[in-house]
mmCIF file of C-alpha atoms in Angstrom:
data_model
loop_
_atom_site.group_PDB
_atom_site.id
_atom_site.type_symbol
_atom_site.label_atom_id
_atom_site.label_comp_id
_atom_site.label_asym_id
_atom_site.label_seq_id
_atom_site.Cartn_x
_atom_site.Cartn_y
_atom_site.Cartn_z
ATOM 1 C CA UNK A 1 -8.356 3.704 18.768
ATOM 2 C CA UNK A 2 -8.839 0.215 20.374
ATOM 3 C CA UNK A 3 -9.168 -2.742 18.237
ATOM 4 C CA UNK A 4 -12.006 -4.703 20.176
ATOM 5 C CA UNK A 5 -10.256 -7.814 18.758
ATOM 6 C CA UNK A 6 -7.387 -7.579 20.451
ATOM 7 C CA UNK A 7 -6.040 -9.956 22.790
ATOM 8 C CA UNK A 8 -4.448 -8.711 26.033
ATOM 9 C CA UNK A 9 -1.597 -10.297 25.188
ATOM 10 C CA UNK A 10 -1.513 -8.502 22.195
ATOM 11 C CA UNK A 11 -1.501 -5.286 23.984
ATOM 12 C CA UNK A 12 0.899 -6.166 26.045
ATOM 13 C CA UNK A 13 3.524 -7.205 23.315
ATOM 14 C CA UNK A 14 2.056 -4.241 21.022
ATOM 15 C CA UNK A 15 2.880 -1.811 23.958
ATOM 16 C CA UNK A 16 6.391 -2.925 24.760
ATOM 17 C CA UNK A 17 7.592 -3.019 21.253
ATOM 18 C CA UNK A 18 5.821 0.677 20.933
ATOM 19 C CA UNK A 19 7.886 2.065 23.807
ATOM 20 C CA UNK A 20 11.238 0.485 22.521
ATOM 21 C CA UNK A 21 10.820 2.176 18.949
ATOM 22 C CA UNK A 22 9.207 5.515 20.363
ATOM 23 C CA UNK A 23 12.316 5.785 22.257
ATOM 24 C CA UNK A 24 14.634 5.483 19.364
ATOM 25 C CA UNK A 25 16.687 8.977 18.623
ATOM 26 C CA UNK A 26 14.341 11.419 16.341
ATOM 27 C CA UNK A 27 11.573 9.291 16.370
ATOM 28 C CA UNK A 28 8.136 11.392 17.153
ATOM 29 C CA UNK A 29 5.045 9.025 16.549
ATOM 30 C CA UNK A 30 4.985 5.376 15.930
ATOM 31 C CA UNK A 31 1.752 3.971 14.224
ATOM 32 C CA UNK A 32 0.302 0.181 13.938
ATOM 33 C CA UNK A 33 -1.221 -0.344 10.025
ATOM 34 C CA UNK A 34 -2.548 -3.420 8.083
ATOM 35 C CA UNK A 35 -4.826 -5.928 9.221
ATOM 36 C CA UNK A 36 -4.220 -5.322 12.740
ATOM 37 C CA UNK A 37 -5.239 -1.418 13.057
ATOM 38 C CA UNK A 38 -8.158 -2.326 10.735
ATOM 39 C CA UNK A 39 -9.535 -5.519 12.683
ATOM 40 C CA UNK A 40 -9.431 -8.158 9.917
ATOM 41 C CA UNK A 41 -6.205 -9.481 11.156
ATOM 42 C CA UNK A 42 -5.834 -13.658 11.695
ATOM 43 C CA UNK A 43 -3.746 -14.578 14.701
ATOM 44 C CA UNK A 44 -0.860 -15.300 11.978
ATOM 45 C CA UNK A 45 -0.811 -12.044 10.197
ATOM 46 C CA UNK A 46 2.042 -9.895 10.923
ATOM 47 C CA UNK A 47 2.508 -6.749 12.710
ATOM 48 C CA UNK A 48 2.892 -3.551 10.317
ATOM 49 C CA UNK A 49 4.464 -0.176 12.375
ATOM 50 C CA UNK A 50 5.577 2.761 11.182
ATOM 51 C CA UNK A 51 8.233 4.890 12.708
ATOM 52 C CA UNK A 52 7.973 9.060 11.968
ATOM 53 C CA UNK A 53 11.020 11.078 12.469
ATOM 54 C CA UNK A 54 12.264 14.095 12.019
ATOM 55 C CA UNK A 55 15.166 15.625 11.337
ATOM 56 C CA UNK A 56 17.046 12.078 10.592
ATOM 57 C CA UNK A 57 16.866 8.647 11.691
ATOM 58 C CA UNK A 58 19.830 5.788 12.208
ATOM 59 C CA UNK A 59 18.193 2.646 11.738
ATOM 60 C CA UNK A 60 21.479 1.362 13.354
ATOM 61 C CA UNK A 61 19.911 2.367 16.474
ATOM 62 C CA UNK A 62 16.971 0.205 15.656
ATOM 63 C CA UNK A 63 19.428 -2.904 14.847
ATOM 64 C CA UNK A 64 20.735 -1.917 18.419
ATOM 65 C CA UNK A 65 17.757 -3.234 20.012
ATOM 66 C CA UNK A 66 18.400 -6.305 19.524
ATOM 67 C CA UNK A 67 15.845 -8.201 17.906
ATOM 68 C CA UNK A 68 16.359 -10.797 15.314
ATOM 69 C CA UNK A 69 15.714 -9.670 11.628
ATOM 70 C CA UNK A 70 16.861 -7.233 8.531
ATOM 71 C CA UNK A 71 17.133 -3.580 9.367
ATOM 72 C CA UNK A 72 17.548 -1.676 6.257
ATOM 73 C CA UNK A 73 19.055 1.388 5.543
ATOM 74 C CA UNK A 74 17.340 4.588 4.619
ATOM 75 C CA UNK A 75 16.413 4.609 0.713
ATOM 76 C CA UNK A 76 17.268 0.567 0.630
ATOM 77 C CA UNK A 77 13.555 0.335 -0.552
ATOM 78 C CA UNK A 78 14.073 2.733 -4.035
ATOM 79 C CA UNK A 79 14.403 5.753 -2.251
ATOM 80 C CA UNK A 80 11.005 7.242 -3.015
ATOM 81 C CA UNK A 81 8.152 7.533 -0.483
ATOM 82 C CA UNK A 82 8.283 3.702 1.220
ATOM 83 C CA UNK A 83 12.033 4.480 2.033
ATOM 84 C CA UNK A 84 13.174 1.520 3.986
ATOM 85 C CA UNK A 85 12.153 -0.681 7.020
ATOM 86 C CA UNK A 86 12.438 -3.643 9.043
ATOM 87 C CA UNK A 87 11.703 -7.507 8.362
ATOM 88 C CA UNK A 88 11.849 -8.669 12.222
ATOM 89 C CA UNK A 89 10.925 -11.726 14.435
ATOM 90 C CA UNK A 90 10.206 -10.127 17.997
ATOM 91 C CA UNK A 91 8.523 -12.556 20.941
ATOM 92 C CA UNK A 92 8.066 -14.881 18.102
ATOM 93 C CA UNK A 93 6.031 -12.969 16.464
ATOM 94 C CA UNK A 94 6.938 -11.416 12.697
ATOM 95 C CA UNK A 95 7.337 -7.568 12.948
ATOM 96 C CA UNK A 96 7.580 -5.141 9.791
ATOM 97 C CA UNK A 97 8.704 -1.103 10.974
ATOM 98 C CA UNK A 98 8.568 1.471 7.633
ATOM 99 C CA UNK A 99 10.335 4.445 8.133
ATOM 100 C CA UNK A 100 8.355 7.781 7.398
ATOM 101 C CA UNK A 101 10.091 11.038 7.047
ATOM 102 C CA UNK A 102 7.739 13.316 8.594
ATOM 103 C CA UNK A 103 8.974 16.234 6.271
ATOM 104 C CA UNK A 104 8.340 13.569 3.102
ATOM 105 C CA UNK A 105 5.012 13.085 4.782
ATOM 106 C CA UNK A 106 3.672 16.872 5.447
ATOM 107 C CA UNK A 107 4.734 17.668 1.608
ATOM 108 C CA UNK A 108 2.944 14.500 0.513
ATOM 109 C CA UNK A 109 -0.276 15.575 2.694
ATOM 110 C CA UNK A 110 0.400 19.603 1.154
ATOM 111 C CA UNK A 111 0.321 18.207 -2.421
ATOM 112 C CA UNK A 112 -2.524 15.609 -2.233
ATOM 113 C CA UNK A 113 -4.414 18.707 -0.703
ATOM 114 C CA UNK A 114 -4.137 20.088 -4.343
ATOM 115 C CA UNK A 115 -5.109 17.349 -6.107
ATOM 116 C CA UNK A 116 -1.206 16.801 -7.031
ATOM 117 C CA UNK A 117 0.917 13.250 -6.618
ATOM 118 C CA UNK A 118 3.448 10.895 -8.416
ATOM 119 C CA UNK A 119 3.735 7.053 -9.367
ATOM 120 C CA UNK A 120 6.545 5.399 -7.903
ATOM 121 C CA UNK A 121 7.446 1.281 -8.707
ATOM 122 C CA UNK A 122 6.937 -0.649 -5.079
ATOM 123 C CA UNK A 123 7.984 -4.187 -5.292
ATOM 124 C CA UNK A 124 4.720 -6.786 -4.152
ATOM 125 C CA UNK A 125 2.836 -3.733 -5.491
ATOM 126 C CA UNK A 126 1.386 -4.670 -9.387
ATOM 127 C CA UNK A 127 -0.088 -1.293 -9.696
ATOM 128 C CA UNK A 128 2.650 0.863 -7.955
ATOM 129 C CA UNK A 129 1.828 3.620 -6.051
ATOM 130 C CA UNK A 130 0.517 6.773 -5.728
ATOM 131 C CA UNK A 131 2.654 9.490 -3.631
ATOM 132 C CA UNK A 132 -0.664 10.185 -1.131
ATOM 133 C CA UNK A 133 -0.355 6.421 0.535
ATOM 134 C CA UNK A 134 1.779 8.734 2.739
ATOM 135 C CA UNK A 135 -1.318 10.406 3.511
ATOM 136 C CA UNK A 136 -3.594 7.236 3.302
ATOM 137 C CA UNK A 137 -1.803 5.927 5.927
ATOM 138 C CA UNK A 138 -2.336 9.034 8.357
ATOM 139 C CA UNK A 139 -5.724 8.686 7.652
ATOM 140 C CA UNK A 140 -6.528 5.179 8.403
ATOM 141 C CA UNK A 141 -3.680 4.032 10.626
ATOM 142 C CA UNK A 142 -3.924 3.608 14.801
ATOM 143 C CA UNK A 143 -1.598 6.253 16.072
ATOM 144 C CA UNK A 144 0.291 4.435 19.424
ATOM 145 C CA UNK A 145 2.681 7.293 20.190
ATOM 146 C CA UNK A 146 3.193 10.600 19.523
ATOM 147 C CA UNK A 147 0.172 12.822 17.533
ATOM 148 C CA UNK A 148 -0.015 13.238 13.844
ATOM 149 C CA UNK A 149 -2.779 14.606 11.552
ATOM 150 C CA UNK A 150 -5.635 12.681 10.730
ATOM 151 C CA UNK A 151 -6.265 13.893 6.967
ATOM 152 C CA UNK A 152 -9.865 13.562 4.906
ATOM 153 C CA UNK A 153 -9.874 12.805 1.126
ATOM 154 C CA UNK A 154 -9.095 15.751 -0.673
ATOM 155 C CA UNK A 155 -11.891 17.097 -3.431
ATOM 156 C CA UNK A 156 -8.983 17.932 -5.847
ATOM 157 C CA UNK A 157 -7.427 14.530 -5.213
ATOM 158 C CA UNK A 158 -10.630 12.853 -6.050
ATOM 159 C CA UNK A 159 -11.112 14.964 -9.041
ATOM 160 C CA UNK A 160 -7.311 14.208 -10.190
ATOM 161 C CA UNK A 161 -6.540 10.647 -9.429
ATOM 162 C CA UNK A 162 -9.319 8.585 -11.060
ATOM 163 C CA UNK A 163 -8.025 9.914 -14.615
ATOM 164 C CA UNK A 164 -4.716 9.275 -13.959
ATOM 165 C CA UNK A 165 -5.218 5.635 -13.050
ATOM 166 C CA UNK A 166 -7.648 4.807 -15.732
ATOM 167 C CA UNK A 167 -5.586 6.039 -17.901
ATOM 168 C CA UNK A 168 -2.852 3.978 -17.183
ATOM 169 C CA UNK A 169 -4.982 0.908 -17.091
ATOM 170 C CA UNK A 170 -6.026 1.538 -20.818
ATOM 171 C CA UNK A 171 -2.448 2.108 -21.908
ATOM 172 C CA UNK A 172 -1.414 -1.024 -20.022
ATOM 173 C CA UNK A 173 -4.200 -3.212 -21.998
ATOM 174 C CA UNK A 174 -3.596 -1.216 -25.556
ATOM 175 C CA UNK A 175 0.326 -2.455 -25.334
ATOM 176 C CA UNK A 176 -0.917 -6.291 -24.179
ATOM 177 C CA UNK A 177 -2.880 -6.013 -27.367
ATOM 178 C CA UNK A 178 -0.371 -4.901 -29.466
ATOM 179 C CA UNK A 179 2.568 -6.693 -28.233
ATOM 180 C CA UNK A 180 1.253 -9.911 -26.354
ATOM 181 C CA UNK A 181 -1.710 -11.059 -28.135
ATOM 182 C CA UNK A 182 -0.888 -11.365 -31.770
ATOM 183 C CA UNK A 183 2.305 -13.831 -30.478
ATOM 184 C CA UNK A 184 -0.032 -15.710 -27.669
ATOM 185 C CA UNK A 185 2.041 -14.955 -25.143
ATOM 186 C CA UNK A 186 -0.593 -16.032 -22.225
ATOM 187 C CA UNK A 187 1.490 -15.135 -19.225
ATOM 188 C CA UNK A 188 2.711 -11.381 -20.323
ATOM 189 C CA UNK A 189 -1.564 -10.625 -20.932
ATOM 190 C CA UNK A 190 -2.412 -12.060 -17.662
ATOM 191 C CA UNK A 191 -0.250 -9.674 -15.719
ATOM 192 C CA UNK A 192 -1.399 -6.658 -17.928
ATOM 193 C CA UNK A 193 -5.032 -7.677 -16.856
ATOM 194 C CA UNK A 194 -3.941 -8.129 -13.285
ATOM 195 C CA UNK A 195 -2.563 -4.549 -13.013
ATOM 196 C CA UNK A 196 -4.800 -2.670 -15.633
ATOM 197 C CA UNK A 197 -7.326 -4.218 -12.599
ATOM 198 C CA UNK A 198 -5.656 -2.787 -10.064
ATOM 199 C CA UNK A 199 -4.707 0.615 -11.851
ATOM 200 C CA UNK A 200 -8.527 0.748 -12.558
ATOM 201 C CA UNK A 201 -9.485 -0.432 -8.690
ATOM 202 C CA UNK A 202 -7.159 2.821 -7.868
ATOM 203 C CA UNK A 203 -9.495 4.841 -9.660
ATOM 204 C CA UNK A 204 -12.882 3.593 -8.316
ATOM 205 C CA UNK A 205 -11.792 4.407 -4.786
ATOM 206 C CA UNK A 206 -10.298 7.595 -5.753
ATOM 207 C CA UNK A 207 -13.587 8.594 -7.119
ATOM 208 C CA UNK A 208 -15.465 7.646 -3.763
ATOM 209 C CA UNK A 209 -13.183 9.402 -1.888
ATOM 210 C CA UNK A 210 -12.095 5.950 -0.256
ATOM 211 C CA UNK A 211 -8.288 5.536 0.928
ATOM 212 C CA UNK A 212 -6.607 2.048 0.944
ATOM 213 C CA UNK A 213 -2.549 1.386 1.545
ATOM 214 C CA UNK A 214 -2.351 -1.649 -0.390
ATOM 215 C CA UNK A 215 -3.443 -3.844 -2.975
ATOM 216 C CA UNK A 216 -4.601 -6.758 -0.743
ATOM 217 C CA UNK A 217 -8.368 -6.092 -1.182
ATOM 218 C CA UNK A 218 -8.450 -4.024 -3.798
ATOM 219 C CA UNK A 219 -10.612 -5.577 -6.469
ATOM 220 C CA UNK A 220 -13.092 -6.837 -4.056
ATOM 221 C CA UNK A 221 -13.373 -3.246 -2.207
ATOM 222 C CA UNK A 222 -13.899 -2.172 -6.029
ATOM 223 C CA UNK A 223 -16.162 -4.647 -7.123
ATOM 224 C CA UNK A 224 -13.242 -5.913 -9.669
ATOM 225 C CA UNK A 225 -13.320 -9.894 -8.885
ATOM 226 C CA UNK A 226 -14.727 -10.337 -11.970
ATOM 227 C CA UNK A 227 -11.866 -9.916 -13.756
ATOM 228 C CA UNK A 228 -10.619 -13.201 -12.222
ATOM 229 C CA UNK A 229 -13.146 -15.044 -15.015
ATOM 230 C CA UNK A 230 -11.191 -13.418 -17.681
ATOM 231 C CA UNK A 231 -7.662 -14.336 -16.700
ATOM 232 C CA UNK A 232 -9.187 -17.620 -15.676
ATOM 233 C CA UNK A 233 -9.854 -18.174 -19.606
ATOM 234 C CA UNK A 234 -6.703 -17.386 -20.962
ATOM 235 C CA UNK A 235 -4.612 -20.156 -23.246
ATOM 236 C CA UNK A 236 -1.918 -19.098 -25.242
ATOM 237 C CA UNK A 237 -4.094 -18.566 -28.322
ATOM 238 C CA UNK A 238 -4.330 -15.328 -30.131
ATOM 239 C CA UNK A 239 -7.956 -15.467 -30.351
ATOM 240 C CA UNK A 240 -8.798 -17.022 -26.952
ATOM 241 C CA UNK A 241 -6.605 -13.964 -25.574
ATOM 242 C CA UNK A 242 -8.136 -11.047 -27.924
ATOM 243 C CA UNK A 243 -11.749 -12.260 -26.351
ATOM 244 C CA UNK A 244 -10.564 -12.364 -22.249
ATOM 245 C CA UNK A 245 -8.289 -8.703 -23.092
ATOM 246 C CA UNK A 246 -12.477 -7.577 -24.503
ATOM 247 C CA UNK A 247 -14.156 -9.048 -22.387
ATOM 248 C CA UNK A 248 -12.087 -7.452 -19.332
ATOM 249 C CA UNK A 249 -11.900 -3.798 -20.898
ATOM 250 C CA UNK A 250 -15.719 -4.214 -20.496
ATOM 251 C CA UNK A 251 -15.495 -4.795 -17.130
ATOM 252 C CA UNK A 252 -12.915 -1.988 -16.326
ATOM 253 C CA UNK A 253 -14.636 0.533 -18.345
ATOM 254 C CA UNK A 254 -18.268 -0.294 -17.103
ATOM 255 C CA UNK A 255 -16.728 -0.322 -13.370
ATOM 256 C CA UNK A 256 -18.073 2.913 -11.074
#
C-alpha cells in the first residue's frame, strides 16, 4: 500500500529501518500500523512496526542494532497476545516495534474465524482487549516485508463479540452504581463510564463488522462522544452521579 501522504523522506527512513528489522534472525514480515499506515498521522506521531517471527525471536539481537531506546524481553508486556516490544528513538524520530508470534497470530486468526476470543488487561488500554486485535492488525496494517494474510471480519465474530462487550459494559456500570455512587465517589464513576464507553464502542464495531487496534478513536468511530456530557457533569454528589450513570446507560443502550 502507499500512503499518498508520505514524505520521501519518510520512505527513505521507513525503508532503512524496515531492512534492519527484516533482517533480524526468525523474523518473516515486518508491518507499519497506527496513524501512519492509516494516513491520519501528524508529522509528530510516532512510528508503530510490528515484527512476525517464527519459531523464536531474541530481542537481544534487536538491542544489537544499536539504536537508542528500551528493548523488552518476550512476555515483558503480560505475556498474553501484545507480548513485548520496543520504545526507540531512531534518526530522531520515536520508533515503537511489537513483537508478533506468528504461531500466536494464525491461532488467533483460526479462532476469531469461529466466532471464539479472550479479554486480556493491556496497560493505556481502558477497555482491554480482545484476542482478534492479532487479526485486526493483519487486516488493516501496511505489510513492508515479507507476506501475511489479509483477513475479513468473520460472521461468527460479529455474531459473538457485540454480546460479550455489552455485557461487560453493563456489569461495569451496575458495580459503579452499587459501589461508587451511594459514597459519591466522583472519580471511581467517571472511569466506569469511560470504559463501559469503550466496552460498548467494542461492540458497535463488532456488529458492523468494522476492525480497529486501539482505543484512540473509538467513541467517535462509534458515535459515543456523547458520553463526554455525562462525565462532564459529574460532582461528587450521590444524586448528581445517579443522574450522569442514567443518563449515560441511555446513551450506551440506545447506541447501534
Amino acid at each position: 500500500m502507499t500512503d499518498l501522504h508520505r514524505t520521501p523522506a519518510d520512505a527513505r527512513f521507513l525503508d532503512s529501518v524496515t531492512r534492519r528489522l527484516a533482517a533480524l534472525p526468525g523474523v518473516r514480515a515486518v508491518t507499519l500500523g497506527g496513524s501512519r499506515a492509516q494516513g491520519t498521522h501528524t508529522s509528530a506521531s510516532d512510528w508503530d512496526l510490528a515484527v512476525y517471527y517464527r519459531d523464536g525471536f531474541d530481542p537481544a539481537d534487536l538491542r544489537a542494532v544499536g539504536w537508542d531506546g528500551e528493548v523488552s524481553g518476550i512476555g515483558d508486556w503480560g505475556g498474553g497476545v501484545f507480548n513485548g516490544g520496543a520504545w526507540l528513538t531512531v534518526e530522531g524520530r520515536h520508533v515503537d516495534v511489537h513483537y508478533r508470534d506468528l504461531a500466536v497470530v494464525e491461532h488467533q486468526v483460526a479462532e476469531a474465524e469461529e466466532g471464539r476470543f479472550h479479554w486480556e488487561p493491556l496497560m493505556f488500554h481502558l477497555a482491554g482487549i480482545p484476542s482478534y486485535l492479532l487479526v485486526a492488525e493483519l487486516a488493516v496494517n501496511e505489510v513492508l516485508s515479507g507476506s501475511l494474510p489479509r483477513p475479513a471480519y468473520p460472521r461468527a465474530l460479529r455474531e459473538a463479540a457485540p454480546p460479550f462487550w455489552r455485557g461487560r459494559a453493563a456489569l461495569t456500570l451496575r458495580y459503579a452504581k452499587g459501589a461508587y455512587v451511594p459514597r459519591g465517589q466522583a472519580t471511581e464513576v467517571a472511569g466506569a463510564l469511560a470504559t463501559a464507553a469503550m466496552e460498548t464502542a467494542h461492540a458497535v464495531l463488532a456488529a458492523r463488522g468494522e476492525w480497529t487496534t486501539n482505543e484512540k478513536r473509538l467513541l467517535r468511530r462509534a458515535g459515543l462522544r456523547g458520553v463526554d456530557a455525562a462525565v462532564a457533569r459529574l460532582r461528587p454528589d450521590p444524586g448528581a452521579l445517579a443522574r450522569a450513570v442514567a443518563d449515560a446507560e441511555r446513551l450506551l443502550e440506545a447506541a447501534a
